[in-house]
PDB file of C-alpha atoms and ligand atoms in Angstrom:
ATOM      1  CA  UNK A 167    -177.918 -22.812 -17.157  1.00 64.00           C
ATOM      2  CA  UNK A 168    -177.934 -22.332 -13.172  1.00 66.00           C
ATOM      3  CA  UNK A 169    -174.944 -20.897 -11.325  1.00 75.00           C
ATOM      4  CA  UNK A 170    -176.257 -21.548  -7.974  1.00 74.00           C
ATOM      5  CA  UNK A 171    -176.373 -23.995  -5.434  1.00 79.00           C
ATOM      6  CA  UNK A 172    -177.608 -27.407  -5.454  1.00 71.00           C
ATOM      7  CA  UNK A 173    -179.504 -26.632  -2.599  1.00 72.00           C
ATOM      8  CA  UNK A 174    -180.982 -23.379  -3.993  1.00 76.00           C
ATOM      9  CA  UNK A 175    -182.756 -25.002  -7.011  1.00 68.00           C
ATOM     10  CA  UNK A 176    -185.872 -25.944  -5.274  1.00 71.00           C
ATOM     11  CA  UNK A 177    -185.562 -22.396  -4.167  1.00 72.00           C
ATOM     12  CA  UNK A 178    -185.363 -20.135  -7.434  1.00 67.00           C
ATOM     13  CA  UNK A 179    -186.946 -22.590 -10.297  1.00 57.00           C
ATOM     14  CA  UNK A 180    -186.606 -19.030 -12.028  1.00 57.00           C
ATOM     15  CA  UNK A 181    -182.792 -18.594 -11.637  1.00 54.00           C
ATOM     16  CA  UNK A 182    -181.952 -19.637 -15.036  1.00 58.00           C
ATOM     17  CA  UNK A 183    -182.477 -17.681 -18.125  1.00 59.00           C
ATOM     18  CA  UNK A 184    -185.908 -16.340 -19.227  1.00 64.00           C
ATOM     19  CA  UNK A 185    -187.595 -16.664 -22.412  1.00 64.00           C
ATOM     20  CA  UNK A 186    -186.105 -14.184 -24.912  1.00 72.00           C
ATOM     21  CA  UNK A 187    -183.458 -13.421 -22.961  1.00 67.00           C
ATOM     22  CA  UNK A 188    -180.037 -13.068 -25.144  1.00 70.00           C
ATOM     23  CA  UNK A 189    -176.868 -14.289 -23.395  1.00 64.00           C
ATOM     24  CA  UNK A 190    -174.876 -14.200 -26.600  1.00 66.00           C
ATOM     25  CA  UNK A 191    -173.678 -13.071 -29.565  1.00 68.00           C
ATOM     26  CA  UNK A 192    -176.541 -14.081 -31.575  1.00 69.00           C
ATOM     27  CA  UNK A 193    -177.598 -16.692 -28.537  1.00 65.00           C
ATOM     28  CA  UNK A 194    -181.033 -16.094 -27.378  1.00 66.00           C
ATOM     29  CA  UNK A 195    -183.346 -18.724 -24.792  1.00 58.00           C
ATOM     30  CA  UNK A 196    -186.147 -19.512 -26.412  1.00 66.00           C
ATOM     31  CA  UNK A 197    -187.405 -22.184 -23.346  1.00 56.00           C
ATOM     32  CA  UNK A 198    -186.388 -21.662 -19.814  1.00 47.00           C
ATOM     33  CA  UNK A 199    -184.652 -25.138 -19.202  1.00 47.00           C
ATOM     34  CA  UNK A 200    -184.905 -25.536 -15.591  1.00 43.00           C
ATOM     35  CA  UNK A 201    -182.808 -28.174 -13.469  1.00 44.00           C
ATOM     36  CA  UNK A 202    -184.781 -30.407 -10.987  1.00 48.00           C
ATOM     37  CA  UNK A 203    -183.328 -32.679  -9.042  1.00 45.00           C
ATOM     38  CA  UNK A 204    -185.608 -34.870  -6.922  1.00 54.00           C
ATOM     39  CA  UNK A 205    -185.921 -34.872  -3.041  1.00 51.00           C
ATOM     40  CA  UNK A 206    -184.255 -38.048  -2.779  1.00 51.00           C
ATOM     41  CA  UNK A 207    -181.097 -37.090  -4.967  1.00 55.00           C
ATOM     42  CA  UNK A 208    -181.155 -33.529  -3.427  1.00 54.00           C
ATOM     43  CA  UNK A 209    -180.789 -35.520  -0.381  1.00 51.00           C
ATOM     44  CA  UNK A 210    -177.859 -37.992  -1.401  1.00 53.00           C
ATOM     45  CA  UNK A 211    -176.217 -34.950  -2.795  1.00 56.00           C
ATOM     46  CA  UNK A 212    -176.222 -32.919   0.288  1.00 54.00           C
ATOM     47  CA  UNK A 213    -175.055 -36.281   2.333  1.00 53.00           C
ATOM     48  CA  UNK A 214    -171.924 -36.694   0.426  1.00 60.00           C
ATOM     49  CA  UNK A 215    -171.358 -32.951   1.124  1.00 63.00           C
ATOM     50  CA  UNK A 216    -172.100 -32.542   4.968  1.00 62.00           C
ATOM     51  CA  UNK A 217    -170.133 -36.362   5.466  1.00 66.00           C
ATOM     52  CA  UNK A 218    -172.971 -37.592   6.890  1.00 66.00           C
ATOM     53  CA  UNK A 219    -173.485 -41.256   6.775  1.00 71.00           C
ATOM     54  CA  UNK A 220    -176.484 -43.665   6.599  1.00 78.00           C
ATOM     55  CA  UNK A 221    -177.108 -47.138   5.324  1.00 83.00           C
ATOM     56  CA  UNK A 222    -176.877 -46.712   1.799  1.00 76.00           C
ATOM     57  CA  UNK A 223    -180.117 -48.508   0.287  1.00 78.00           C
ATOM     58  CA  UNK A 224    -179.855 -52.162  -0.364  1.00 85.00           C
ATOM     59  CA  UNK A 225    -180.336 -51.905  -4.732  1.00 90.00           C
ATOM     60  CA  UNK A 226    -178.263 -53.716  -7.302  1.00 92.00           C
ATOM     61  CA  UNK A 227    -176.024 -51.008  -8.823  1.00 93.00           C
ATOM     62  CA  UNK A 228    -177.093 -51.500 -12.422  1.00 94.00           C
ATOM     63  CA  UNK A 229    -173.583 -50.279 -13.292  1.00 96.00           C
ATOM     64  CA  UNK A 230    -171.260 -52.579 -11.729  1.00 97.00           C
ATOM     65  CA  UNK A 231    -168.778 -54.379 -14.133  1.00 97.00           C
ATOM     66  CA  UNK A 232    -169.836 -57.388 -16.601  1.00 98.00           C
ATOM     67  CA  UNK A 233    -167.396 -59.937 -17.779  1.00 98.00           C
ATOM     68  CA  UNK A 234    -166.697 -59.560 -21.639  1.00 98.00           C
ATOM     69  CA  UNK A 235    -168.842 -62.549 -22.231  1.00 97.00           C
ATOM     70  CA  UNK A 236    -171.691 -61.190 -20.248  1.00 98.00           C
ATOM     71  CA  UNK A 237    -171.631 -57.894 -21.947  1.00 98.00           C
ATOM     72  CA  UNK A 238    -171.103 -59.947 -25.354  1.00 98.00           C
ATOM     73  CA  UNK A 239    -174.254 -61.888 -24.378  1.00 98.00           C
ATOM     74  CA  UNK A 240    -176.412 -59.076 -23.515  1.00 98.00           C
ATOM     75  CA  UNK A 241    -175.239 -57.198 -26.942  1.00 98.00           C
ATOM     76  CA  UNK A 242    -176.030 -60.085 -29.331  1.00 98.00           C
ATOM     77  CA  UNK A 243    -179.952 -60.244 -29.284  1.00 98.00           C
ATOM     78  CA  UNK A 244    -179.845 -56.450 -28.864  1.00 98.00           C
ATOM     79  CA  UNK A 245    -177.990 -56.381 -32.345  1.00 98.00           C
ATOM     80  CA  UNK A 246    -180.484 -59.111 -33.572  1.00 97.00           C
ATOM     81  CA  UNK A 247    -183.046 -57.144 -32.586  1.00 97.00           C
ATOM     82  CA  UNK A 248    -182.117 -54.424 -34.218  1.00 97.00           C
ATOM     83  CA  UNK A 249    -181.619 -55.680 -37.844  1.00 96.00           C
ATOM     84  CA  UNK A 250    -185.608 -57.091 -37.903  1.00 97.00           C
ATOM     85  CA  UNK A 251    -186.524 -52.958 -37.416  1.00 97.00           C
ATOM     86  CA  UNK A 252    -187.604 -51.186 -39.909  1.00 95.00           C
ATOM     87  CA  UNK A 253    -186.265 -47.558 -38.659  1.00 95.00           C
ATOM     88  CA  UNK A 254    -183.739 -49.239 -36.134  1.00 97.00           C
ATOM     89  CA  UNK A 255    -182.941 -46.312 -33.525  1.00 98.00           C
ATOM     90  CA  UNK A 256    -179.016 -46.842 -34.401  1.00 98.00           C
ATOM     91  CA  UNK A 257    -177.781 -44.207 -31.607  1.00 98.00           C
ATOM     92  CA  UNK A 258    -179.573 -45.405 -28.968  1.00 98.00           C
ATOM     93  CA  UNK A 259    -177.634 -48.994 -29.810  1.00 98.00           C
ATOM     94  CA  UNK A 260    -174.614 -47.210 -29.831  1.00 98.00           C
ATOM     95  CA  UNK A 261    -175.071 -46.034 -26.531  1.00 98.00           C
ATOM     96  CA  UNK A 262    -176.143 -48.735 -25.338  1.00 98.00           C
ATOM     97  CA  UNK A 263    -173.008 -50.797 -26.935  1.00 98.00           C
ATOM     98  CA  UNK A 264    -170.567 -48.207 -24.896  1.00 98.00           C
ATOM     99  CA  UNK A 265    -172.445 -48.078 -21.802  1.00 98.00           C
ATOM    100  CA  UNK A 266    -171.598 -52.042 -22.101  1.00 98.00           C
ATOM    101  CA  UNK A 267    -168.528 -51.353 -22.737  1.00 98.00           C
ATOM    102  CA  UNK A 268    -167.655 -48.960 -20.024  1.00 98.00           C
ATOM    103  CA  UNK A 269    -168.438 -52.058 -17.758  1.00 98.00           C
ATOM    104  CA  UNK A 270    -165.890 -54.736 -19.286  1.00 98.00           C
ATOM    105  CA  UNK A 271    -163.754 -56.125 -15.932  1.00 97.00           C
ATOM    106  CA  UNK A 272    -161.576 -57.145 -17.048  1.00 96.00           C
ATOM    107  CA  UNK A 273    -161.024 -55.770 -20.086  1.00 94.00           C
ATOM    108  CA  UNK A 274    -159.380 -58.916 -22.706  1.00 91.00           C
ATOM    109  CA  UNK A 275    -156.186 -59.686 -22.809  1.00 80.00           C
ATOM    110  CA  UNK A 276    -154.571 -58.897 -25.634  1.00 69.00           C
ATOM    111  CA  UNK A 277    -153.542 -62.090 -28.224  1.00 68.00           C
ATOM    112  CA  UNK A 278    -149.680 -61.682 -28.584  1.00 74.00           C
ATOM    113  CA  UNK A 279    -147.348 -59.137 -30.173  1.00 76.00           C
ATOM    114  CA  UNK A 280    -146.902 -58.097 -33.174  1.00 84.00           C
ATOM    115  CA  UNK A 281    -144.436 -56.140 -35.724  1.00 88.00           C
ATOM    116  CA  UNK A 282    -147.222 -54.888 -38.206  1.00 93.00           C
ATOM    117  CA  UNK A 283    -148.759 -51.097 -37.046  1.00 95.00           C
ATOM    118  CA  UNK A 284    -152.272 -52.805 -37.020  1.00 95.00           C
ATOM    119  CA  UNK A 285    -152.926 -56.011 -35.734  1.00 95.00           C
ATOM    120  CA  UNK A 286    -157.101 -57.381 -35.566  1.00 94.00           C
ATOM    121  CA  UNK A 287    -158.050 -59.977 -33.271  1.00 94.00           C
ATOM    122  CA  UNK A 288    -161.238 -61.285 -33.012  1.00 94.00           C
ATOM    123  CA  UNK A 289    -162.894 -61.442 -29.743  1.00 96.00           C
ATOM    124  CA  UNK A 290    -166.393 -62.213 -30.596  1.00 96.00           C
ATOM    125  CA  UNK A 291    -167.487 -62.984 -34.173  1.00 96.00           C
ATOM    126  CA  UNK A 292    -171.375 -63.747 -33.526  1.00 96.00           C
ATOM    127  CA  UNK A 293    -173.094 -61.830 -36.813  1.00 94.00           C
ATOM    128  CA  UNK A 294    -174.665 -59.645 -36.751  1.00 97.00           C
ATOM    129  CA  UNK A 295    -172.335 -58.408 -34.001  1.00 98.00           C
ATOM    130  CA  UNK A 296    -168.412 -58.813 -34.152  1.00 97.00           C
ATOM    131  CA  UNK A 297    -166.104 -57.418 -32.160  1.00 97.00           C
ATOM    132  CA  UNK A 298    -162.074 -56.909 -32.747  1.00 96.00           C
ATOM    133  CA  UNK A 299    -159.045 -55.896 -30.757  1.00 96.00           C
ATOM    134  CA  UNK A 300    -157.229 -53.290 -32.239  1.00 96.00           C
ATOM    135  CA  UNK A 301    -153.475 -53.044 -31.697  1.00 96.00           C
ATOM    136  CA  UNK A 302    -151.650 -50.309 -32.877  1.00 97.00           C
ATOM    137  CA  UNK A 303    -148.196 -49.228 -32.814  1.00 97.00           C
ATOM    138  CA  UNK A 304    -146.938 -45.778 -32.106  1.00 97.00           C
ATOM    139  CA  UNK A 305    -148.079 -43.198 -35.260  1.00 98.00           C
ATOM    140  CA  UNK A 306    -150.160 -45.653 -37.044  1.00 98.00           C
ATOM    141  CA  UNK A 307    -152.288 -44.581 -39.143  1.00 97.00           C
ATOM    142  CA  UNK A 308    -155.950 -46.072 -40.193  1.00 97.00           C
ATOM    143  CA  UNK A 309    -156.458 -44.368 -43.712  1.00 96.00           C
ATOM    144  CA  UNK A 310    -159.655 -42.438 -44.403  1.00 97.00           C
ATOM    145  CA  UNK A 311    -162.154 -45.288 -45.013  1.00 97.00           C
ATOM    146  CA  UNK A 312    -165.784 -46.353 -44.687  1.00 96.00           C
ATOM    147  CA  UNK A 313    -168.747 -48.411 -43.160  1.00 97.00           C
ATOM    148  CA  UNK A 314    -170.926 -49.269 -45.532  1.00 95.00           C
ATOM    149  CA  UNK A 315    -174.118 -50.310 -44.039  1.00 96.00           C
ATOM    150  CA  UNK A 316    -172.602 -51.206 -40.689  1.00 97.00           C
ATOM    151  CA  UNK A 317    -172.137 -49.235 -37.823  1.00 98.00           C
ATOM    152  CA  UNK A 318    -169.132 -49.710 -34.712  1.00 98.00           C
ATOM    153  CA  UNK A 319    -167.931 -47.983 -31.349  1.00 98.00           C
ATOM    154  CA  UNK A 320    -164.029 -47.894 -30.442  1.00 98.00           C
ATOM    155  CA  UNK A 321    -163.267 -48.221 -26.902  1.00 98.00           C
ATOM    156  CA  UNK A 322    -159.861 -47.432 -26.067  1.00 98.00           C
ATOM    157  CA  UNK A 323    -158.269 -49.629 -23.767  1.00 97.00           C
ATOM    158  CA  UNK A 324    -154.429 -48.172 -23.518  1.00 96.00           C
ATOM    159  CA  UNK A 325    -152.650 -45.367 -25.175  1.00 98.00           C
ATOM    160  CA  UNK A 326    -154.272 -43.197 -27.496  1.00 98.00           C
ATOM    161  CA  UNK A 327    -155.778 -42.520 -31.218  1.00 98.00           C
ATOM    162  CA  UNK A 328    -156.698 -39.355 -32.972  1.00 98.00           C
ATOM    163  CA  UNK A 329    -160.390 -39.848 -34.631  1.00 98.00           C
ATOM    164  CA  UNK A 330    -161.221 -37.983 -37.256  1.00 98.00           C
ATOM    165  CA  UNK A 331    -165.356 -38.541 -38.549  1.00 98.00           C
ATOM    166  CA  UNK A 332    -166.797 -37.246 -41.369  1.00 97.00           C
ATOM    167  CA  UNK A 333    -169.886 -36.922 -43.558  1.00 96.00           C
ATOM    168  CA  UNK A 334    -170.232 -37.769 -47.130  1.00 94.00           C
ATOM    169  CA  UNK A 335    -172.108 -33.711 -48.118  1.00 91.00           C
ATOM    170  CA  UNK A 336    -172.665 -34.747 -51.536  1.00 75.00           C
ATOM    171  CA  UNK A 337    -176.250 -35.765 -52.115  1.00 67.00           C
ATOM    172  CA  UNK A 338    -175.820 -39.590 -52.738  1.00 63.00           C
ATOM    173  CA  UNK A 339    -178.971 -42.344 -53.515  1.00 63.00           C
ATOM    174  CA  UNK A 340    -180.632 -43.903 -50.241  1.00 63.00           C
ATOM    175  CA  UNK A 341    -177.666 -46.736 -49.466  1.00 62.00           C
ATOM    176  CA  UNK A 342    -175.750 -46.117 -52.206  1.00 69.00           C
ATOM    177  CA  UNK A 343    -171.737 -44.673 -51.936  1.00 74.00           C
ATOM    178  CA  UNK A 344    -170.371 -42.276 -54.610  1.00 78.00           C
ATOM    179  CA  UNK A 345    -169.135 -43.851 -58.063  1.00 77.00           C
ATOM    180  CA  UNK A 346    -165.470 -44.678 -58.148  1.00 77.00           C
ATOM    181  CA  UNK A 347    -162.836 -42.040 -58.951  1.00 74.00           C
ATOM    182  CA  UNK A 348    -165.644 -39.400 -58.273  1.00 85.00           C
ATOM    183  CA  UNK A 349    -164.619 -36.961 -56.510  1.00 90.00           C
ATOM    184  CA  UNK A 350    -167.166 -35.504 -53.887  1.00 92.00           C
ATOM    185  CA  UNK A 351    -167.263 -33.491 -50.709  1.00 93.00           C
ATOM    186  CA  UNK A 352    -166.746 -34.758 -47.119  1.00 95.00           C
ATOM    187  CA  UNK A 353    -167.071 -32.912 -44.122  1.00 96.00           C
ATOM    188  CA  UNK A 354    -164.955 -33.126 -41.019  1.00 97.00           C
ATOM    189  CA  UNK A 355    -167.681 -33.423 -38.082  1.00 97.00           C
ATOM    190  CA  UNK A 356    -166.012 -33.968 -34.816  1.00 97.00           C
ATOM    191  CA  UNK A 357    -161.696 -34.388 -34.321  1.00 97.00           C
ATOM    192  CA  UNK A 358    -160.895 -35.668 -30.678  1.00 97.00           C
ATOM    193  CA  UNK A 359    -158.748 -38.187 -28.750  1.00 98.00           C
ATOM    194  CA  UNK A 360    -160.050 -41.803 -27.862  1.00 98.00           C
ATOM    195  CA  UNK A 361    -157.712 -42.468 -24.759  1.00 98.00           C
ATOM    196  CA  UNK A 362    -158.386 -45.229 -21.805  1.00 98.00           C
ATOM    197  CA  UNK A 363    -161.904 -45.685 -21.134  1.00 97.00           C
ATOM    198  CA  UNK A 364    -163.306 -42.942 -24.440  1.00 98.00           C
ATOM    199  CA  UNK A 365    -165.617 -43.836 -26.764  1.00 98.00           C
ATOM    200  CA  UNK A 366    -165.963 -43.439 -30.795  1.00 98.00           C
ATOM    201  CA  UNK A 367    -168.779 -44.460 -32.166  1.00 98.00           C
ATOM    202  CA  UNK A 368    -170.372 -43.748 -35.953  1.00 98.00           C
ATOM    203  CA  UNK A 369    -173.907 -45.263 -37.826  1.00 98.00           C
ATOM    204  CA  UNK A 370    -174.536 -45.555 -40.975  1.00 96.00           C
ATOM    205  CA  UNK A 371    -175.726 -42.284 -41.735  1.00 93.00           C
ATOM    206  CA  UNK A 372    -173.467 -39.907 -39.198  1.00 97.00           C
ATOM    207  CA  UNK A 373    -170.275 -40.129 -39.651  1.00 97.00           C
ATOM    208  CA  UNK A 374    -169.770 -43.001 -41.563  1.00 96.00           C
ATOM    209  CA  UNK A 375    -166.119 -42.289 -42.550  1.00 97.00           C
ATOM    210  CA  UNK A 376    -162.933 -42.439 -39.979  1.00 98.00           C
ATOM    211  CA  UNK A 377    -159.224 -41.928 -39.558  1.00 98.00           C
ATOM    212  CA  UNK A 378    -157.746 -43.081 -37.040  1.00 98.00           C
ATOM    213  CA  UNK A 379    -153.824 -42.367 -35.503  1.00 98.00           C
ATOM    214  CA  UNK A 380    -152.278 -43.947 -33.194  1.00 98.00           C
ATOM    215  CA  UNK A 381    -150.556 -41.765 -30.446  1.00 98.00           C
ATOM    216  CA  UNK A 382    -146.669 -41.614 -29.263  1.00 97.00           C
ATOM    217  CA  UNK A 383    -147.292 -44.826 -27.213  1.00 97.00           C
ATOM    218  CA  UNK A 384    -149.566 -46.651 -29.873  1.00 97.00           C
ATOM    219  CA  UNK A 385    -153.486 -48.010 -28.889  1.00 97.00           C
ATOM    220  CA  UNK A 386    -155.013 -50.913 -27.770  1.00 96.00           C
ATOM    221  CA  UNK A 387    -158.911 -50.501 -28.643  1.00 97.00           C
ATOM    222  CA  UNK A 388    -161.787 -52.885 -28.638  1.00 97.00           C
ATOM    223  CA  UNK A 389    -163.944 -52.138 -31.576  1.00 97.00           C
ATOM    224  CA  UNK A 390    -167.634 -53.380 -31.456  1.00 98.00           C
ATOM    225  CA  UNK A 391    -169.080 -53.589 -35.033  1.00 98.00           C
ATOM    226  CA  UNK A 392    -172.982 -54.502 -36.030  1.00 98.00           C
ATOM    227  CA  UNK A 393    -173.666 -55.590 -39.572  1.00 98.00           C
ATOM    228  CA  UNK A 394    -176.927 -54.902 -41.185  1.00 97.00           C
ATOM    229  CA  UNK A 395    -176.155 -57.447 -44.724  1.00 95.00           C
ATOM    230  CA  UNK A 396    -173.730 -59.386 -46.370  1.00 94.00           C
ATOM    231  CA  UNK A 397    -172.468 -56.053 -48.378  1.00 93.00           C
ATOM    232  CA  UNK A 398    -171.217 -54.711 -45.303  1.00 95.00           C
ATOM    233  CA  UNK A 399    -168.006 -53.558 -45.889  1.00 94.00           C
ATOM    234  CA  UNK A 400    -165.161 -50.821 -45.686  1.00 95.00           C
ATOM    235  CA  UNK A 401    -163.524 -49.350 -48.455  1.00 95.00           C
ATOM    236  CA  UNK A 402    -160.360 -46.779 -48.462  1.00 96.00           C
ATOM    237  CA  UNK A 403    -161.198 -42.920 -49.970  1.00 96.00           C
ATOM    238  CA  UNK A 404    -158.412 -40.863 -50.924  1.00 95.00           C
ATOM    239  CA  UNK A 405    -158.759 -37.228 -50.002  1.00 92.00           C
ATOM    240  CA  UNK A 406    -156.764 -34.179 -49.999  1.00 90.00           C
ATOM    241  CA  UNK A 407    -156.365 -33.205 -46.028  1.00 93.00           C
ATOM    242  CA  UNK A 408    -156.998 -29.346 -47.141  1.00 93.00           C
ATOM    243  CA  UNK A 409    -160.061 -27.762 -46.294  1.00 92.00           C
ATOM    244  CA  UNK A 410    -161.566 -25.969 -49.548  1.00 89.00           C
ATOM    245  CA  UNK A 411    -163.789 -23.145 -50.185  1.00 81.00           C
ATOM    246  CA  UNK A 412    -165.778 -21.161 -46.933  1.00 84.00           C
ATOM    247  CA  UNK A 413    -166.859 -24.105 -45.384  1.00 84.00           C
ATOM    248  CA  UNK A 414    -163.174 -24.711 -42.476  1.00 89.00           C
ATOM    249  CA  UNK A 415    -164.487 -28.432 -42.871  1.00 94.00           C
ATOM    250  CA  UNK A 416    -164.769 -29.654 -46.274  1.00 95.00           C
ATOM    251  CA  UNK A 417    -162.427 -31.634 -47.968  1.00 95.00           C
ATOM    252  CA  UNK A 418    -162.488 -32.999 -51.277  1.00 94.00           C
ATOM    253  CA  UNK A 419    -162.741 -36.981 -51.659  1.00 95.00           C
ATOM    254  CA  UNK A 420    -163.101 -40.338 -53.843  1.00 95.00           C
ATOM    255  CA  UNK A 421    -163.161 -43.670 -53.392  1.00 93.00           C
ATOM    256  CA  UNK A 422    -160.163 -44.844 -55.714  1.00 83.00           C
ATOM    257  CA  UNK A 423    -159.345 -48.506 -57.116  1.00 66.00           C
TER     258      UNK A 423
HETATM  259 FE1  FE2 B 509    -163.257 -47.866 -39.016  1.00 70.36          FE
END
């Protein structure tokens, strides 16, 4: 961590914590971690703070917004790509999938109304890659379900969802889900809002299982999903939304019929 300046880093490379040094209960530095900034952002930074102005330098900005069917486009041999890998890197296509994402001008238009909670449009359907509109109404819920060997990010475009992901715990075959009406443990890794402009993402080994509710003011989302076979599918679990045992986070589980 450094508390100083931006200025001062150059200054006191030694102003962060030292090797050994505890700076919590139980929270000891084992590496000094040491911010650098270059010269030139140094500079930039201390521009924007002293109002100073020059001729800003004559690059593409290599975040400016894409059309949907440009960031669609630059996706789909990504996604192609990624099913001929052996070990794919899954998060860093994640990322990459939101980064896209975050550049979408405009964003879709959404494909009429509806009375149902959940309505899916299809906005791309190139497999490997397919990618929905999600509308939902106010307190809808997405039950508990799965991913099985595909992976997705949720963008939220208006109002809000709760997103709840969690881990199957109980030692399962490579690619293989538990048996039906099995009951096994799940545990709840992350709990947070997806609001305008948020991100959800899960693979097919972290945090392959979702909920999903819908705010006061239902959700519009864009969900981005990457297939790796034809068995690619979700499935509904049941589970009992009490925690059990020491562990705050596990739950108790089963795929039913
Ligand atoms: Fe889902």
């Amino acid at each position: 961590m450094f508390f100083g300046r931006v200025e001062e880093i150059d200054d006191t490379p030694s102003a962060d914590h030292a090797e050994g040094e505890v700076i919590g209960d139980g929270v000891r530095i084992r590496r000094r971690q040491v911010l650098r900034f270059s010269a030139a952002a140094g500079a930039v930074a201390l521009l924007a703070r002293t109002g100073e102005t020059r001729e800003p330098p004559k690059v593409a900005d290599p975040f400016a917004p894409l059309t949907f069917e440009k960031v669609v486009e630059q996706l789909r041999p990504l996604a192609g790509v990624l099913l001929t890998l052996d070990q794919p890197n899954e998060e860093a296509y994640l990322h990459t999938v939101a980064a896209l994402l975050h550049r979408v001008q405009p964003i879709p238009a959404s494909s009429g109304k509806s009375s149902r909670p959940m309505k899916m449009s299809a906005l791309a359907r190139h497999r490997p890659l397919v990618v929905y509109e999600i509308d939902l109404k106010p307190g809808a819920k997405i039950r508990l379900h799965d991913h099985h060997d595909y992976n997705g990010v949720i963008y939220g475009v208006e109002g809000a969802v709760e997103v709840r992901n969690f881990d199957i715990v109980t030692p399962q075959k490579k690619g293989r889900s538990p048996d039906r009406d099995k009951e096994f443990d799940i545990r709840e890794t992350t709990r947070g809002l997806v609001t305008a402009g948020r991100v959800s993402s899960l693979s097919r080994r972290r945090e392959n299982l979702h909920e999903v509710v819908a705010g006061k003011d239902g959700a519009r989302l864009i969900d981005v999903f990457t297939f790796f076979s034809k068995e690619a599918r979700s499935r509904y679990l049941e589970f009992d939304d009490k925690p059990h045992g020491k562990d705050k986070r596990l739950y108790r589980a089963a795929y039913k019929r």
